[in-house]
Amino acid sequence: GIIATPGDDDNLISNPHGISIHLDGNGLEAAKQSGLPWFIKYYAPWCGHCQRLAPSWEQMAKDLKRQVNVGEVNCDDHRDACVNNGVHGFPTLKL
């Protein structure tokens, strides 16, 4: 997947590529401070509900192209970012 810092080169258009961006802690903070709308999925790779949500999440990102930024945080890899954002179960979705 793609790990990016939101706003690198497409900071004036929401979700210009129609994809869900894999965010780390720094990317998540940049997304929150960007002033653009973000829909974030917090998940764990081993979570069955998360695995079943994944295809719908990817399709939603395509459907929201140029409307709303879509991102996701792997809470196994970025536990602090998830704890700091009040994530207690998986998946957690926040707008």
N, CA, C and O of each residue as an XYZ file, in Angstrom:
380
protein
N       0.814     -1.193      0.000
C       0.000      0.000      0.000
C       0.846      1.241      0.000
O       2.069      1.192      0.138
N       0.187      2.324     -0.154
C       0.840      3.626     -0.198
C       0.849      4.212      1.199
O      -0.181      4.237      1.872
N       2.006      4.683      1.639
C       2.082      5.463      2.867
C       2.519      6.843      2.432
O       3.551      7.006      1.782
N       1.724      7.837      2.796
C       1.991      9.184      2.313
C       1.709     10.197      3.399
O       1.037      9.910      4.390
N       2.235     11.380      3.189
C       1.876     12.512      4.021
C       0.848     13.309      3.252
O       1.133     13.804      2.162
N      -0.357     13.441      3.813
C      -1.400     14.180      3.105
C      -0.941     15.584      2.761
O      -0.264     16.240      3.553
N      -1.311     16.035      1.586
C      -1.024     17.396      1.189
C       0.307     17.583      0.501
O       0.678     18.717      0.198
N       1.046     16.510      0.241
C       2.343     16.663     -0.404
C       2.246     17.452     -1.703
O       2.938     18.456     -1.870
N       1.385     17.004     -2.635
C       1.277     17.705     -3.908
C      -0.161     17.893     -4.359
O      -0.407     18.594     -5.340
N      -1.092     17.300     -3.685
C      -2.496     17.389     -4.086
C      -3.326     18.058     -2.992
O      -4.472     17.674     -2.761
N      -2.750     19.058     -2.317
C      -3.393     19.587     -1.124
C      -4.619     20.444     -1.377
O      -5.264     20.853     -0.412
N      -4.971     20.735     -2.601
C      -6.150     21.549     -2.868
C      -7.346     20.715     -3.296
O      -8.453     21.241     -3.407
N      -7.146     19.432     -3.537
C      -8.214     18.557     -4.014
C      -8.358     17.398     -3.037
O      -7.375     16.732     -2.709
N      -9.572     17.159     -2.575
C      -9.813     16.004     -1.713
C      -9.766     14.723     -2.536
O     -10.378     14.637     -3.601
N      -9.040     13.732     -2.037
C      -8.995     12.385     -2.624
C      -8.815     12.413     -4.147
O      -9.647     11.865     -4.871
N      -7.747     13.038     -4.640
C      -7.586     13.196     -6.092
C      -7.428     11.878     -6.851
O      -7.709     11.824     -8.049
N      -6.986     10.819     -6.178
C      -6.718      9.551     -6.864
C      -7.756      8.468     -6.586
O      -7.680      7.377     -7.150
N      -8.723      8.763     -5.719
C      -9.767      7.783     -5.421
C      -9.264      6.551     -4.692
O      -9.722      5.437     -4.945
N      -8.308      6.760     -3.777
C      -7.743      5.641     -3.018
C      -7.746      5.960     -1.525
O      -7.845      7.119     -1.123
N      -7.637      4.921     -0.724
C      -7.463      5.066      0.714
C      -5.966      5.138      0.992
O      -5.209      4.253      0.596
N      -5.552      6.188      1.669
C      -4.141      6.417      1.969
C      -3.794      5.757      3.298
O      -4.478      5.974      4.298
N      -2.737      4.958      3.313
C      -2.246      4.353      4.551
C      -1.471      5.423      5.314
O      -0.469      5.944      4.826
N      -1.944      5.741      6.510
C      -1.362      6.817      7.298
C      -0.595      6.272      8.493
O      -1.023      5.316      9.140
N       0.548      6.894      8.778
C       1.243      6.632     10.030
C       0.857      7.754     10.999
O      -0.014      8.562     10.676
N       1.471      7.820     12.150
C       1.117      8.843     13.129
C       1.291     10.258     12.605
O       0.429     11.109     12.822
N       2.402     10.521     11.914
C       2.646     11.856     11.364
C       1.654     12.191     10.263
O       1.150     13.313     10.199
N       1.371     11.227      9.399
C       0.404     11.442      8.325
C      -0.986     11.706      8.864
O      -1.727     12.521      8.314
N      -1.345     11.012      9.950
C      -2.651     11.217     10.566
C      -2.768     12.632     11.112
O      -3.798     13.281     10.932
N      -1.729     13.114     11.773
C      -1.754     14.484     12.297
C      -1.831     15.497     11.160
O      -2.563     16.482     11.257
N      -1.085     15.263     10.087
C      -1.141     16.164      8.930
C      -2.538     16.170      8.322
O      -3.031     17.220      7.910
N      -3.178     15.004      8.263
C      -4.540     14.917      7.727
C      -5.498     15.734      8.582
O      -6.324     16.483      8.060
N      -5.383     15.584      9.901
C      -6.284     16.294     10.808
C      -6.101     17.808     10.721
O      -7.052     18.561     10.933
N      -4.892     18.253     10.414
C      -4.605     19.682     10.353
C      -4.744     20.265      8.947
O      -4.540     21.464      8.758
N      -5.085     19.443      7.968
C      -5.110     19.890      6.572
C      -6.264     20.832      6.251
O      -6.201     21.579      5.274
N      -7.316     20.805      7.062
C      -8.484     21.624      6.766
C      -9.424     20.986      5.762
O     -10.476     21.547      5.457
N      -9.058     19.817      5.240
C      -9.895     19.087      4.295
C     -10.608     17.954      5.025
O     -10.114     17.471      6.044
N     -11.765     17.524      4.518
C     -12.467     16.415      5.173
C     -11.735     15.089      4.973
O     -11.262     14.789      3.877
N     -11.648     14.305      6.040
C     -11.012     12.987      6.019
C     -11.923     11.972      6.677
O     -12.489     12.245      7.736
N     -12.074     10.809      6.070
C     -12.779      9.674      6.647
C     -11.704      8.624      6.911
O     -11.084      8.118      5.976
N     -11.483      8.295      8.187
C     -10.367      7.447      8.587
C     -10.870      6.126      9.158
O     -11.786      6.094      9.980
N     -10.257      5.050      8.709
C     -10.515      3.711      9.258
C      -9.310      3.314     10.102
O      -8.174      3.320      9.627
N      -9.574      2.970     11.359
C      -8.557      2.423     12.250
C      -8.810      0.918     12.306
O      -9.926      0.485     12.595
N      -7.784      0.127     12.032
C      -7.995     -1.316     11.902
C      -6.783     -2.106     12.395
O      -5.715     -1.553     12.658
N      -6.986     -3.414     12.510
C      -5.899     -4.356     12.777
C      -5.979     -5.450     11.710
O      -7.072     -5.922     11.395
N      -4.843     -5.856     11.154
C      -4.842     -6.838     10.068
C      -5.481     -8.181     10.443
O      -6.016     -8.870      9.574
N      -5.431     -8.556     11.710
C      -5.967     -9.840     12.164
C      -7.469     -9.797     12.444
O      -8.076    -10.839     12.693
N      -8.071     -8.621     12.408
C      -9.487     -8.423     12.750
C     -10.388     -8.894     11.602
O     -10.307     -8.375     10.488
N     -11.242     -9.877     11.882
C     -12.133    -10.415     10.855
C     -13.091     -9.384     10.291
O     -13.320     -9.347      9.082
N     -13.660     -8.538     11.158
C     -14.572     -7.491     10.683
C     -13.827     -6.507      9.774
O     -14.373     -6.037      8.776
N     -12.584     -6.204     10.129
C     -11.764     -5.301      9.311
C     -11.490     -5.916      7.940
O     -11.546     -5.228      6.921
N     -11.197     -7.197      7.922
C     -10.923     -7.885      6.660
C     -12.151     -7.877      5.755
O     -12.038     -7.707      4.541
N     -13.323     -8.063      6.357
C     -14.557     -8.056      5.554
C     -14.914     -6.649      5.074
O     -15.538     -6.490      4.025
N     -14.522     -5.636      5.834
C     -14.796     -4.249      5.453
C     -13.883     -3.772      4.318
O     -14.270     -2.892      3.548
N     -12.693     -4.332      4.207
C     -11.667     -3.824      3.289
C     -12.147     -3.611      1.850
O     -11.900     -2.533      1.309
N     -12.812     -4.564      1.197
C     -13.239     -4.323     -0.192
C     -14.245     -3.169     -0.312
O     -14.187     -2.393     -1.266
N     -15.149     -3.059      0.638
C     -16.124     -1.959      0.617
C     -15.436     -0.627      0.862
O     -15.807      0.386      0.268
N     -14.427     -0.625      1.739
C     -13.678      0.599      2.038
C     -12.944      1.082      0.785
O     -12.954      2.274      0.477
N     -12.315      0.164      0.071
C     -11.608      0.526     -1.163
C     -12.583      1.063     -2.214
O     -12.274      2.035     -2.903
N     -13.743      0.445     -2.339
C     -14.747      0.919     -3.295
C     -15.259      2.294     -2.893
O     -15.456      3.157     -3.749
N     -15.474      2.505     -1.600
C     -15.933      3.801     -1.124
C     -14.914      4.888     -1.462
O     -15.287      5.993     -1.855
N     -13.625      4.571     -1.306
C     -12.582      5.542     -1.642
C     -12.681      5.936     -3.114
O     -12.523      7.108     -3.456
N     -12.943      4.960     -3.983
C     -13.124      5.261     -5.411
C     -14.358      6.134     -5.626
O     -14.324      7.098     -6.389
N     -15.444      5.785     -4.945
C     -16.701      6.524     -5.103
C     -16.596      7.963     -4.599
O     -17.297      8.847     -5.091
N     -15.721      8.199     -3.620
C     -15.569      9.536     -3.037
C     -14.430     10.335     -3.669
O     -14.033     11.373     -3.139
N     -13.904      9.859     -4.793
C     -12.824     10.565     -5.490
C     -13.209     12.026     -5.701
O     -14.307     12.333     -6.166
N     -12.284     12.923     -5.350
C     -12.425     14.367     -5.503
C     -13.519     14.958     -4.600
O     -13.956     16.089     -4.811
N     -13.962     14.183     -3.585
C     -14.978     14.676     -2.653
C     -14.496     14.675     -1.208
O     -14.538     15.704     -0.534
N     -14.035     13.512     -0.730
C     -13.598     13.358      0.657
C     -12.337     12.505      0.669
O     -12.271     11.473      0.002
N     -11.341     12.940      1.426
C     -10.138     12.132      1.589
C     -10.470     10.892      2.403
O     -11.258     10.953      3.347
N      -9.874      9.778      2.040
C     -10.089      8.511      2.723
C      -8.722      7.985      3.153
O      -7.786      7.919      2.355
N      -8.627      7.612      4.426
C      -7.365      7.103      4.942
C      -7.582      5.948      5.891
O      -8.704      5.663      6.309
N      -6.482      5.285      6.223
C      -6.559      4.163      7.152
C      -5.277      4.076      7.958
O      -4.189      4.391      7.475
N      -5.437      3.638      9.207
C      -4.312      3.502     10.123
C      -4.278      2.063     10.629
O      -5.254      1.579     11.203
N      -3.162      1.386     10.418
C      -2.948      0.037     10.938
C      -2.540      0.185     12.403
O      -1.432      0.630     12.704
N      -3.436     -0.189     13.305
C      -3.196      0.018     14.732
C      -2.172     -0.950     15.314
O      -1.664     -0.706     16.408
N      -1.858     -2.028     14.628
C      -0.749     -2.883     15.061
C       0.577     -2.169     14.826
O       1.488     -2.261     15.649
N       0.687     -1.462     13.711
C       1.923     -0.755     13.364
C       2.018      0.623     14.006
O       3.119      1.109     14.263
N       0.884      1.254     14.265
C       0.865      2.640     14.759
C      -0.052      2.748     15.974
O      -1.006      3.525     15.990
N       0.266      1.941     16.997
C      -0.568      1.837     18.187
C      -0.787      3.186     18.863
O      -1.915      3.505     19.242
N       0.272      3.987     19.023
C       0.141      5.277     19.704
C      -0.858      6.184     19.003
O      -1.649      6.861     19.659
N      -0.829      6.203     17.678
C      -1.766      7.048     16.926
C      -3.200      6.619     17.204
O      -4.090      7.463     17.309
N      -3.428      5.338     17.321
C      -4.782      4.829     17.575
C      -5.222      5.139     19.001
O      -6.343      5.600     19.219
N      -4.349      4.891     19.967
C      -4.671      5.187     21.369
C      -4.941      6.679     21.539
O      -5.898      7.062     22.213
N      -4.113      7.516     20.939
C      -4.268      8.972     21.062
C      -5.543      9.485     20.416
O      -5.973     10.601     20.708
N      -6.155      8.696     19.546
C      -7.396      9.098     18.884
C      -8.611      8.336     19.408
O      -9.655      8.288     18.757
N      -8.462      7.741     20.590
C      -9.591      7.123     21.267
C     -10.099      5.837     20.655
O     -11.273      5.501     20.807
N      -9.234      5.114     19.967
C      -9.645      3.854     19.347
C      -9.547      2.739     20.388
O      -8.487      2.504     20.968
N     -10.678      2.053     20.616
C     -10.724      0.979     21.609
C     -11.118     -0.358     21.003
O     -11.013     -1.384     21.675
N     -11.569     -0.377     19.754
C     -11.990     -1.603     19.086
C     -11.826     -1.441     17.586
O     -11.616     -0.339     17.080
N     -11.926     -2.556     16.892
C     -11.690     -2.547     15.443
C     -12.862     -3.142     14.692
O     -13.485     -4.088     15.175
N     -13.174     -2.616     13.532
C     -12.663     -1.341     13.024
C     -13.349     -0.162     13.715
O     -14.475     -0.282     14.198
N     -12.670      0.953     13.755
C     -13.245      2.220     14.202
C     -13.185      3.165     13.013
O     -12.144      3.294     12.369
N     -14.296      3.823     12.723
C     -14.380      4.765     11.598
C     -14.662      6.148     12.148
O     -15.561      6.325     12.970
N     -13.889      7.140     11.692
C     -14.066      8.521     12.160
C     -14.007      9.475     10.980
O     -13.182      9.336     10.076
N     -14.912     10.452     11.018
C     -14.937     11.493      9.991
C     -14.382     12.769     10.578
O     -14.308     13.785      9.887
